[in-house]
C-alpha positions as a printed Julia matrix, in Angstrom:
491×3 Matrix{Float64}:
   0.0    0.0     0.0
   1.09   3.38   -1.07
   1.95   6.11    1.61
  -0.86   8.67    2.21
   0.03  12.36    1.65
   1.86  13.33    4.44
   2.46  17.45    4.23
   4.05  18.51    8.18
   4.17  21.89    8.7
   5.77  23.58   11.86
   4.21  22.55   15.21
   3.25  26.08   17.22
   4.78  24.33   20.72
   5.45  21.79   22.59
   2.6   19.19   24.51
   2.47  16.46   26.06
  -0.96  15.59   24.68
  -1.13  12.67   22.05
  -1.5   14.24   18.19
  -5.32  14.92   17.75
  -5.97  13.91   14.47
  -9.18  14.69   12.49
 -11.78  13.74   10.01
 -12.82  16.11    7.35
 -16.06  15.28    5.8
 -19.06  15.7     8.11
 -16.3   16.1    11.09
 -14.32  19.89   10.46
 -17.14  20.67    7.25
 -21.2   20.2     8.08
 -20.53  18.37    3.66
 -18.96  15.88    1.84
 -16.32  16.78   -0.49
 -16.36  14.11   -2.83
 -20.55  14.8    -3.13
 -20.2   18.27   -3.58
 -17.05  17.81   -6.09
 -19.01  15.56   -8.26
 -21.9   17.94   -8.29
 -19.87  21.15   -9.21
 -18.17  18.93  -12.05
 -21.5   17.67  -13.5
 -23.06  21.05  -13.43
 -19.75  22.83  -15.65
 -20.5   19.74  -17.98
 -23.29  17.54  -17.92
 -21.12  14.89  -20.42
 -18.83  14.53  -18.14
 -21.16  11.76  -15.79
 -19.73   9.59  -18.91
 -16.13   9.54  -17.78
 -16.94   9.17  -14.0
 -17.98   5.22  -14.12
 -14.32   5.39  -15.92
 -12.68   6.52  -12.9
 -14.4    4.77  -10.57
 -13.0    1.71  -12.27
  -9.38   2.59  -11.03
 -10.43   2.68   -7.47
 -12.63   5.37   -5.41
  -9.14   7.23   -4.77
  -8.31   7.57   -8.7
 -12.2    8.74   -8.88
 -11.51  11.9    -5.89
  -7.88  12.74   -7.75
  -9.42  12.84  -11.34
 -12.6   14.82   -9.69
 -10.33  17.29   -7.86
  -7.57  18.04  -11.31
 -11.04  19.3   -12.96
 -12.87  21.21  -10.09
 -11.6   24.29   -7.89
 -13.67  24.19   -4.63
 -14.09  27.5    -2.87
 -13.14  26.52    0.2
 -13.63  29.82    1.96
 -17.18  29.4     2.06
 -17.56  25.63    3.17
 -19.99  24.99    6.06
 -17.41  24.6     8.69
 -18.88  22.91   11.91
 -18.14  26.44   13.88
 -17.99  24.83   18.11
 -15.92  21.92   17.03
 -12.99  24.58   14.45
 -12.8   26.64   17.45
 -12.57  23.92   19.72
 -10.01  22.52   17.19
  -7.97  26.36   17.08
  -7.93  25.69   20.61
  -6.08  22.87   20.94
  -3.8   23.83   18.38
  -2.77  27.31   20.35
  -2.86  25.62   23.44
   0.54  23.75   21.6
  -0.74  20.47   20.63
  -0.1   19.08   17.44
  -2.97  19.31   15.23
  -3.32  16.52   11.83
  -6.2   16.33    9.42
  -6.89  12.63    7.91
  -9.16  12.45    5.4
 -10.39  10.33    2.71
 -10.85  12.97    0.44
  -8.18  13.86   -2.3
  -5.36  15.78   -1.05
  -5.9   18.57   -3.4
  -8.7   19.34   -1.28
  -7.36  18.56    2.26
  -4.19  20.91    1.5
  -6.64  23.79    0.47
  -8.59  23.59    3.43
  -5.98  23.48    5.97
  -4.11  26.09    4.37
  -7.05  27.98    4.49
  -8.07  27.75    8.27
  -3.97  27.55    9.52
  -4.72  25.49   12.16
  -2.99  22.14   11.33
   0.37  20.89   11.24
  -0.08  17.96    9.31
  -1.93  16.77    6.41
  -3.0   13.17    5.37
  -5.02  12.55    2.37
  -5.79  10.12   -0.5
  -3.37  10.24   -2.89
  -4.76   8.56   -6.44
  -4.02   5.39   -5.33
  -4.65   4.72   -1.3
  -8.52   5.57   -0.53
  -7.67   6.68    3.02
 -10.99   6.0     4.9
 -12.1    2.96    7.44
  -9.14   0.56    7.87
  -6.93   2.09    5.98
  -7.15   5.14    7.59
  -6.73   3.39   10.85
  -3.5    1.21    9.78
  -1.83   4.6     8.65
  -2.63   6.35   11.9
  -1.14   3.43   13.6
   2.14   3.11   11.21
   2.36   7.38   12.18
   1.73   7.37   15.54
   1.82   3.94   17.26
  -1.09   2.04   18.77
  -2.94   4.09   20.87
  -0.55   7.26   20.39
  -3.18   9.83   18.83
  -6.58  10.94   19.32
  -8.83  10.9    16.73
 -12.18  12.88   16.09
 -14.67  11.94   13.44
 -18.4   11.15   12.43
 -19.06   7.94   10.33
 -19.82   4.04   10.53
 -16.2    4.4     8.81
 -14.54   6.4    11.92
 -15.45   3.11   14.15
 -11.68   1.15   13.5
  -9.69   4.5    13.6
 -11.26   5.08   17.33
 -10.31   1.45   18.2
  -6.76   2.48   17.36
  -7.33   6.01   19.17
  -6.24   6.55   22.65
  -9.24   8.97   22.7
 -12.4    9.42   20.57
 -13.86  12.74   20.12
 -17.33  12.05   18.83
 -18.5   14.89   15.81
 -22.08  15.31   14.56
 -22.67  12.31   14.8
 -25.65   9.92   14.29
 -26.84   7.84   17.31
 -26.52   4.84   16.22
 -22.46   5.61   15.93
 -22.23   7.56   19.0
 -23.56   4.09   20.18
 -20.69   2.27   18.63
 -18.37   4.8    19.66
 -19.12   4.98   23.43
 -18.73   0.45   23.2
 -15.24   1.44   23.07
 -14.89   3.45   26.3
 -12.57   5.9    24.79
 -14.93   8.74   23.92
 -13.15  11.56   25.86
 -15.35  14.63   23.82
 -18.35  14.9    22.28
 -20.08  17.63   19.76
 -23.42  16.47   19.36
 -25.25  16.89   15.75
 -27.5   19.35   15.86
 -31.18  17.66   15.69
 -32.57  18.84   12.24
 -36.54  17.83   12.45
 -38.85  18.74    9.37
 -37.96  22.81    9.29
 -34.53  21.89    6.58
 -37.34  20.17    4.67
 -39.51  22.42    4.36
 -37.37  24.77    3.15
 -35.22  22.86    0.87
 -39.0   21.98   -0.96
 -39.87  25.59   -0.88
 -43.62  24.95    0.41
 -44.12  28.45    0.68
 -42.95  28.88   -2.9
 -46.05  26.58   -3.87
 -48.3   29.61   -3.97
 -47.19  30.01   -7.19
 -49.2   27.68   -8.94
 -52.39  28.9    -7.89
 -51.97  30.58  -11.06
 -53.34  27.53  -12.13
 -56.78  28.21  -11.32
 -56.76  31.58  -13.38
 -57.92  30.22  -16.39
 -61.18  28.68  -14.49
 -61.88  31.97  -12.77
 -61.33  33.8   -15.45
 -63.73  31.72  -17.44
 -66.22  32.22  -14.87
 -66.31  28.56  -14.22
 -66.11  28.89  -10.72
 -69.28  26.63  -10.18
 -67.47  23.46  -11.91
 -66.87  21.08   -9.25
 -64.59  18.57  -11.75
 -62.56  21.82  -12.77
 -61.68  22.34   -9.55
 -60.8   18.64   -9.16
 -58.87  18.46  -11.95
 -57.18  21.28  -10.67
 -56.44  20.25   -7.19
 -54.35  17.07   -8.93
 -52.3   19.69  -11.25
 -51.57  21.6    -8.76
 -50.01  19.03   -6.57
 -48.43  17.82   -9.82
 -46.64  21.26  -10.26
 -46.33  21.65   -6.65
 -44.28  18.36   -6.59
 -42.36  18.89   -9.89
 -41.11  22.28   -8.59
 -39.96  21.2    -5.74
 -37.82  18.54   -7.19
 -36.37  21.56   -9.19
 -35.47  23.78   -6.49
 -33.74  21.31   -4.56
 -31.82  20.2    -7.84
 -31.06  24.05   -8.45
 -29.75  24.74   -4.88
 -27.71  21.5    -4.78
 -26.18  22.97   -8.83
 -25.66  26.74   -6.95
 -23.88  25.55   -3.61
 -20.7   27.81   -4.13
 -23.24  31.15   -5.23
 -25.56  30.3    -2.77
 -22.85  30.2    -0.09
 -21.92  33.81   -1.32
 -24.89  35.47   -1.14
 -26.06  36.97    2.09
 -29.04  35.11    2.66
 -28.97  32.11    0.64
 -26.06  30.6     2.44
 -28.42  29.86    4.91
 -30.16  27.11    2.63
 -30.28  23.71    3.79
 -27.57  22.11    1.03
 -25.88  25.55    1.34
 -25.54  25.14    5.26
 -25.23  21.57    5.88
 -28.15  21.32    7.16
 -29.1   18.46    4.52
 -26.5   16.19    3.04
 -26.33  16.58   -0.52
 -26.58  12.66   -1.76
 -29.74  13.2     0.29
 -31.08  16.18   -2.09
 -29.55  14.02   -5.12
 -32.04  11.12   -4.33
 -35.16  13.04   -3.68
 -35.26  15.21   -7.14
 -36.36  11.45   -9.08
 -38.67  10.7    -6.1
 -40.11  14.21   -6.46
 -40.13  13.96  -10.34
 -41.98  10.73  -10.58
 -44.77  11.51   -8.11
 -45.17  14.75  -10.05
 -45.14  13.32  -13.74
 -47.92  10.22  -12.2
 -50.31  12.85  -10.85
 -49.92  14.76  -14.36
 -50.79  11.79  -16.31
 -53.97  11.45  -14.72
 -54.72  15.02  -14.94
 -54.97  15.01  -18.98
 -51.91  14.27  -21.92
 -52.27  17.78  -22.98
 -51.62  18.93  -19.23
 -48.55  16.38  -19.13
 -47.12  18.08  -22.23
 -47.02  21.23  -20.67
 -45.55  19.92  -17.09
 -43.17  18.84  -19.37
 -42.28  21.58  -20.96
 -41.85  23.75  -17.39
 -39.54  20.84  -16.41
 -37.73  21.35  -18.95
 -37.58  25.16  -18.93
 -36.79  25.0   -15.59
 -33.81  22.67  -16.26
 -32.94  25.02  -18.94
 -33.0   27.61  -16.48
 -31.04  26.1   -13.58
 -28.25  24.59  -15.94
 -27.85  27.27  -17.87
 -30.51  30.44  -18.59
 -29.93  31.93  -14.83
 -26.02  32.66  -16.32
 -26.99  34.85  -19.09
 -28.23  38.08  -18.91
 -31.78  39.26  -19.47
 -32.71  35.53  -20.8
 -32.74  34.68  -17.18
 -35.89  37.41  -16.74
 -37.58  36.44  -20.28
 -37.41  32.37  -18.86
 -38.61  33.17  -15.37
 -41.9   35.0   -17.21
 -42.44  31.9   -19.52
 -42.46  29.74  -16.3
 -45.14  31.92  -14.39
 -47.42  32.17  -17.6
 -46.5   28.54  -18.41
 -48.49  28.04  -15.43
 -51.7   29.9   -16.24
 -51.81  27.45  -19.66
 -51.13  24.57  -18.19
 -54.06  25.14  -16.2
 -56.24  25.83  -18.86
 -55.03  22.98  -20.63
 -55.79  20.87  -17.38
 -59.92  21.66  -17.62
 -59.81  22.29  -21.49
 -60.62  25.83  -21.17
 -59.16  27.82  -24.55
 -56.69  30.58  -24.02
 -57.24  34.48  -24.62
 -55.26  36.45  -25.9
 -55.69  39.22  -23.86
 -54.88  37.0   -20.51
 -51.55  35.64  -22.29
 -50.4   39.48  -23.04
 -51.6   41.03  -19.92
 -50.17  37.92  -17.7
 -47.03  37.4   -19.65
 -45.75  41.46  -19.34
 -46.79  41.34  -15.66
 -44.67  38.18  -14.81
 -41.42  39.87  -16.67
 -42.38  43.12  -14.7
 -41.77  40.48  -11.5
 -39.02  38.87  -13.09
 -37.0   41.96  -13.43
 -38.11  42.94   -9.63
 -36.69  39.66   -8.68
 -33.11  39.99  -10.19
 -33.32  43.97   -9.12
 -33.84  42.62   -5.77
 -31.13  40.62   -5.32
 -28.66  43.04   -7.11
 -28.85  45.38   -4.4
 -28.39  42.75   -1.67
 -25.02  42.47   -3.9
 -24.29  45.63   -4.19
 -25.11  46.47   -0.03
 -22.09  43.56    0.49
 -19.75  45.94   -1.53
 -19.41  42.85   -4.49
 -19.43  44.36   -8.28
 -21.05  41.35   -9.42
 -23.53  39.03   -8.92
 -21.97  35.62   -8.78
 -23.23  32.77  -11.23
 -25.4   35.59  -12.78
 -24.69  37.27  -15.66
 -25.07  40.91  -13.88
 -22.83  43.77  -12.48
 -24.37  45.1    -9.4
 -24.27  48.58  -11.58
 -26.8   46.97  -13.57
 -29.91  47.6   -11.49
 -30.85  50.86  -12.42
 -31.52  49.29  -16.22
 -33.11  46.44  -14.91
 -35.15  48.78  -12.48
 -36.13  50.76  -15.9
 -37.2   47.51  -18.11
 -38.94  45.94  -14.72
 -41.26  49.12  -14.51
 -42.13  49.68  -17.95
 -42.84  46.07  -18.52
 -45.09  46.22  -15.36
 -47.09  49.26  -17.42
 -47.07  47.79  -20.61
 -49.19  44.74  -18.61
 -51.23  47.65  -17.25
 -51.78  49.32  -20.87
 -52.6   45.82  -22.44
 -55.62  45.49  -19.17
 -56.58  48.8   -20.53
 -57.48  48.11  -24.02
 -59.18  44.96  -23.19
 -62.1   46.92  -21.87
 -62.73  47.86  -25.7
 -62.99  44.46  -26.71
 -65.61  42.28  -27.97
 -64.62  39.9   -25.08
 -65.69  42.24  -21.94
 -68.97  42.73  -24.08
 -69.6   39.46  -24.31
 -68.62  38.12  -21.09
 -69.52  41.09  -18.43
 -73.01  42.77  -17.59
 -71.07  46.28  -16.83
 -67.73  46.17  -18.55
 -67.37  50.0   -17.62
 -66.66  48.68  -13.78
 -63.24  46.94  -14.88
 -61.9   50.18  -14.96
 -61.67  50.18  -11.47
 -58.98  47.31  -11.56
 -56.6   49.85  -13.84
 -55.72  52.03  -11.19
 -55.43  48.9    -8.71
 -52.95  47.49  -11.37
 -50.81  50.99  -11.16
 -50.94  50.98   -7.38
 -49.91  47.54   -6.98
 -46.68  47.68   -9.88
 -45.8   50.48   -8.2
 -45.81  49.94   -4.79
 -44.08  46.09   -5.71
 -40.94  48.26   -7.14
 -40.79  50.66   -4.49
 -40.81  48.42   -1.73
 -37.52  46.33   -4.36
 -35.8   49.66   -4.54
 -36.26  50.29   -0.56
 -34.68  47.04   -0.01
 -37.61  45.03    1.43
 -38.5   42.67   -1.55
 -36.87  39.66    0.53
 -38.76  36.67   -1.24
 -40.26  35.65   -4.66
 -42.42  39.0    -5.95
 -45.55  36.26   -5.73
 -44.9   34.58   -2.66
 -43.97  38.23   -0.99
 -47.24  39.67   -2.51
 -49.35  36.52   -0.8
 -47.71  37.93    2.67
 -48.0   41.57    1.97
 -50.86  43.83    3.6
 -50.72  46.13    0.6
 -50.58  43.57   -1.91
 -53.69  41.72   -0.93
 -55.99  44.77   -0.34
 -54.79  45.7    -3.96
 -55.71  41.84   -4.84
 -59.37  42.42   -2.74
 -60.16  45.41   -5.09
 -58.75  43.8    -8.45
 -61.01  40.97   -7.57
 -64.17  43.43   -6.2
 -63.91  45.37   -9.65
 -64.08  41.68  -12.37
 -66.44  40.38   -9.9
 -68.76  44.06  -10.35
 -68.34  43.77  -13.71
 -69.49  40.32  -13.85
 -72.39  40.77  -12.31
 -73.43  44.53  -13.06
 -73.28  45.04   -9.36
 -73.42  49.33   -8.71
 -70.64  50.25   -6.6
C-alpha cells in the first residue's frame, strides 16, 4: 500500500498531549467533499457523468484525484462545523499538534488546511490509497503507534480508527455511531449533531414557494367557471403535480448553486448551502419528487402532461444554464409563471385568450425583473461588483429597475385596451366597472418596485405579494372590480 500524503508543517509548541488527528467530511465541514465535487463537475458539464464510471473503475481514490484536477472548490465558504474549528484552534494554540486525515483527495485537504492555519499535518488520498475505514486506521497506527493519537470523526467508517485512538472525540454524529463509539470506552469529547426535524425540509422543498401555482386556477376563474366542481378537481391534482415537480427543481437548483448560494447573504443559509441536509440526500429526492409529479400529471390530462413537461424542462434550462446569461434569465422566469396559467387551462380544457396571455405574460417579466433587481442590491449592499453565477454587475440595477417598470405598465396598458374588446362585451353585464382594476394594477406595480428599490423585496415577488398587507388589499379590489363587472353590481 502506497503512503498517504503526508504534508508537516511547523508545530506552534510543545505538549504532552497525544496528536489529535481529524476527520474532514461531516467532522471539520457540516458536507462531503467528494458529493459536492461531483456535483460542481456535472453542473460545468453535464457529459462529463460519462467519464466518472471510468474513474471509478481505477479505485474510489483515482475517482476523488481525477474529480479534484477538474474542479476548484471555494473553500472559503464551506460549512465549517463552527464549536468543534474553534474547539479545534484551541487545541492547536494551546501547543498540541494538530493533523487532518481524510479520505478525500489531497488537493482538497491541502486547500482547506491552508485555508483555516490550524494544522500541522496533512493526510489525504493520494490517487491510489482511498484513506478512509481501515486504511485510515492502519496509517494512523504506522504514524503514531497504537494508541498514540486521538482521533475525532463522524461515520460508521470512523469506528476502527477510534479502536486504534487513545481517545475518541465524537463529531455530529448519528446515534446509532455515538452508540458504537461509546462500546469502546474511549470517547473523551463529544459535539453532538445538531437535531434537524422537518424545518430543513420544508425549506429545501420551498412549500411556501407553492403559492405560485395557484396561477393555475386563473384560467377557471377567469372563465367564470367557478361553479365546476370537476374543474376544480382536476385542478387540485395539477396543482399538486406542479407543486411536486417544482420542488424537485429547487432542490436540484440549490444543490447545482452551492458555491453562489454560499456567497450570497441570505442564501447561504439554505439547507444544502448550510449543511443542514446532506447533498446525496437532495440528489435522491429530485427522481422521487419527479416521478410523483409526472404520475399525478398523467392522470390530470396528456395535454396537461405536455405542458408539465415543458416547465420541467424550462426550468432545467434555467437552472443549468438560462440563470447565467443576462436578461434571458428574466424572459425564462416570465415563460415559467405564464407557463403556469396554460397549463391550467389545458388541465380543464378551457381555450386561451389572448388578452390573458399578453396582460399575464408582461406582468410576470415586470416580477421577473423585480426579482433579479432585488437581489442586485443585496449584492451591491455587500460591496461585491457582481452578482456571482449571474450574468449581472451590481451597476446593472438601475436598467433592470427601468425595463422591470415599464414592462409592469405595458401589462397595465394591455388590461386597458381589453375593456374595448368584444370579449368584456360578451362576457360582463357592466364592462365600464373593470376600470376600477386599472388604477389597482398601477398601485400595486408600483408599490411592488418601491418596496424592491427600498430594499424590502426579501422573497419571490408572488410569494412576498401573498404575505403583503398592501398587496392583498390591492388583490381584494382587483377581484371586487371583475367580480362588479361580472355581475353589473353598482358600486
Amino acid at each position: 500500500m502506497r503512503p498517504p500524503l503526508d504534508s508537516s508543517l511547523p508545530t506552534p509548541g510543545p505538549s504532552s498531549e497525544p496528536p489529535l488527528v481529524v476527520d474532514l467530511d461531516g467532522t471539520l465541514i457540516l458536507t462531503d467533499m467528494l458529493h459536492e465535487s461531483s456535483l460542481q463537475l456535472l453542473r460545468d458539464g453535464l457529459w462529463r457523468a460519462l467519464a466518472l464510471p471510468v474513474w471509478l473503475a481505477r479505485g474510489k481514490a483515482a475517482l476523488k484525484q481525477e474529480i479534484g484536477q477538474r474542479v476548484q472548490m471555494d473553500v472559503a465558504t464551506l460549512p465549517y462545523n463552527v464549536p468543534f474549528v474553534q474547539w479545534l484552534r484551541n487545541q492547536h494554540a494551546a501547543g498540541r499538534r494538530t493533523v487532518l486525515c481524510t479520505a478525500s483527495d489531497r488537493s482538497v485537504a491541502q486547500a482547506i488546511a491552508a485555508h483555516l492555519g490550524c494544522f500541522d499535518q496533512v493526510m489525504a488520498s493520494d490517487g491510489a490509497t482511498n484513506l478512509a475505514g481501515r486504511a485510515k486506521a492502519a496509517a494512523l497506527v504506522q504514524a503514531f503507534g497504537e494508541r498514540g493519537f486521538d482521533y475525532a470523526g463522524n461515520s460508521q467508517a470512523d469506528v476502527p480508527v477510534w479502536q486504534a485512538a487513545r481517545s475518541a472525540i465524537v463529531v455530529n454524529a448519528s446515534g446509532a455511531v455515538t452508540r458504537r463509539a461509546e462500546a469502546h470506552g474511549n470517547v473523551a469529547e463529544r459535539f453532538p449533531r445538531e437535531p434537524a426535524g422537518l424545518k430543513p425540509w420544508r425549506k429545501a422543498l420551498r412549500l411556501h414557494q407553492w403559492l405560485k401555482n395557484l396561477l393555475l386556477f386563473v384560467p377557471l376563474v377567469a372563465a367564470h367557471r367557478v361553479a365546476d366542481g370537476e374543474a376544480w378537481g382536476l385542478l387540485l391534482v395539477a396543482f399538486l403535480a406542479f407543486s411536486l415537480c417544482a420542488s424537485s427543481v429547487y432542490v436540484a437548483n440549490d444543490l447545482l448553486d452551492l458555491e453562489s448560494d454560499r456567497r450570497h447573504p441570505r442564501k447561504r443559509l439554505r439547507p444544502f448551502a448550510s449543511g443542514a441536509l446532506a447533498a446525496w440526500q437532495g440528489v435522491a429526492l429530485v427522481p422521487v419528487l419527479t416521478a410523483a409529479s409526472f404520475a399525478l400529471a398523467w392522470q390530470v390530462g396528456q395535454g396537461f402532461f405536455g405542458w408539465l413537461l415543458g416547465y420541467f424542462a424550462i426550468t432545467w434550462a434555467y437552472s443549468l444554464a438560462l440563470k447565467r446569461w443576462v436578461l434571458v434569465d428574466c424572459i425564462a422566469l416570465a415563460v415559467l409563471y405564464t407557463l403556469r396559467i396554460v397549463a391550467g387551462a389545458y388541465a380543464i380544457t378551457q381555450p386561451l385568450s389572448f388578452w390573458l396571455l399578453a396582460f399575464s405574460g408582461f406582468l410576470f417579466l415586470s416580477l421577473a425583473f423585480v426579482k433579479r433587481y432585488a437581489e442586485l442590491m443585496v449584492q451591491q449592499a455587500a460591496g461585491k461588483t457582481q452578482a456571482h453565477g449571474r450574468g449581472y454587475l451590481t451597476s446593472d440595477a438601475p436598467i433592470v429597475q427601468n425595463l422591470g417598470i415599464a414592462a409592469g405598465y405595458t401589462a397595465v396598458v394591455v388590461l386597458a385596451l381589453y375593456l374595448n374588446s368584444e370579449s368584456v362585451l360578451l362576457m360582463y353585464r357592466a364592462p365600464e366597472m373593470i376600470w376600477a382594476a386599472v388604477p389597482v394594477m398601477v398601485f400595486w406595480v408600483s408599490w411592488m418596485w418601491l418596496r424592491a428599490v427600498r430594499g424590502q423585496m426579501h422573497d419571490d415577488p408572488l410569494v412576498f405579494a401573498f404575505k403583503d398587507r398592501a398587496s392583498l388589499a390591492a388583490g381584494a379590489l382587483f377581484s371586487l372590480a371583475m367580480v362588479a363587472a361580472a355581475l353589473g353590481l353598482p358600486w
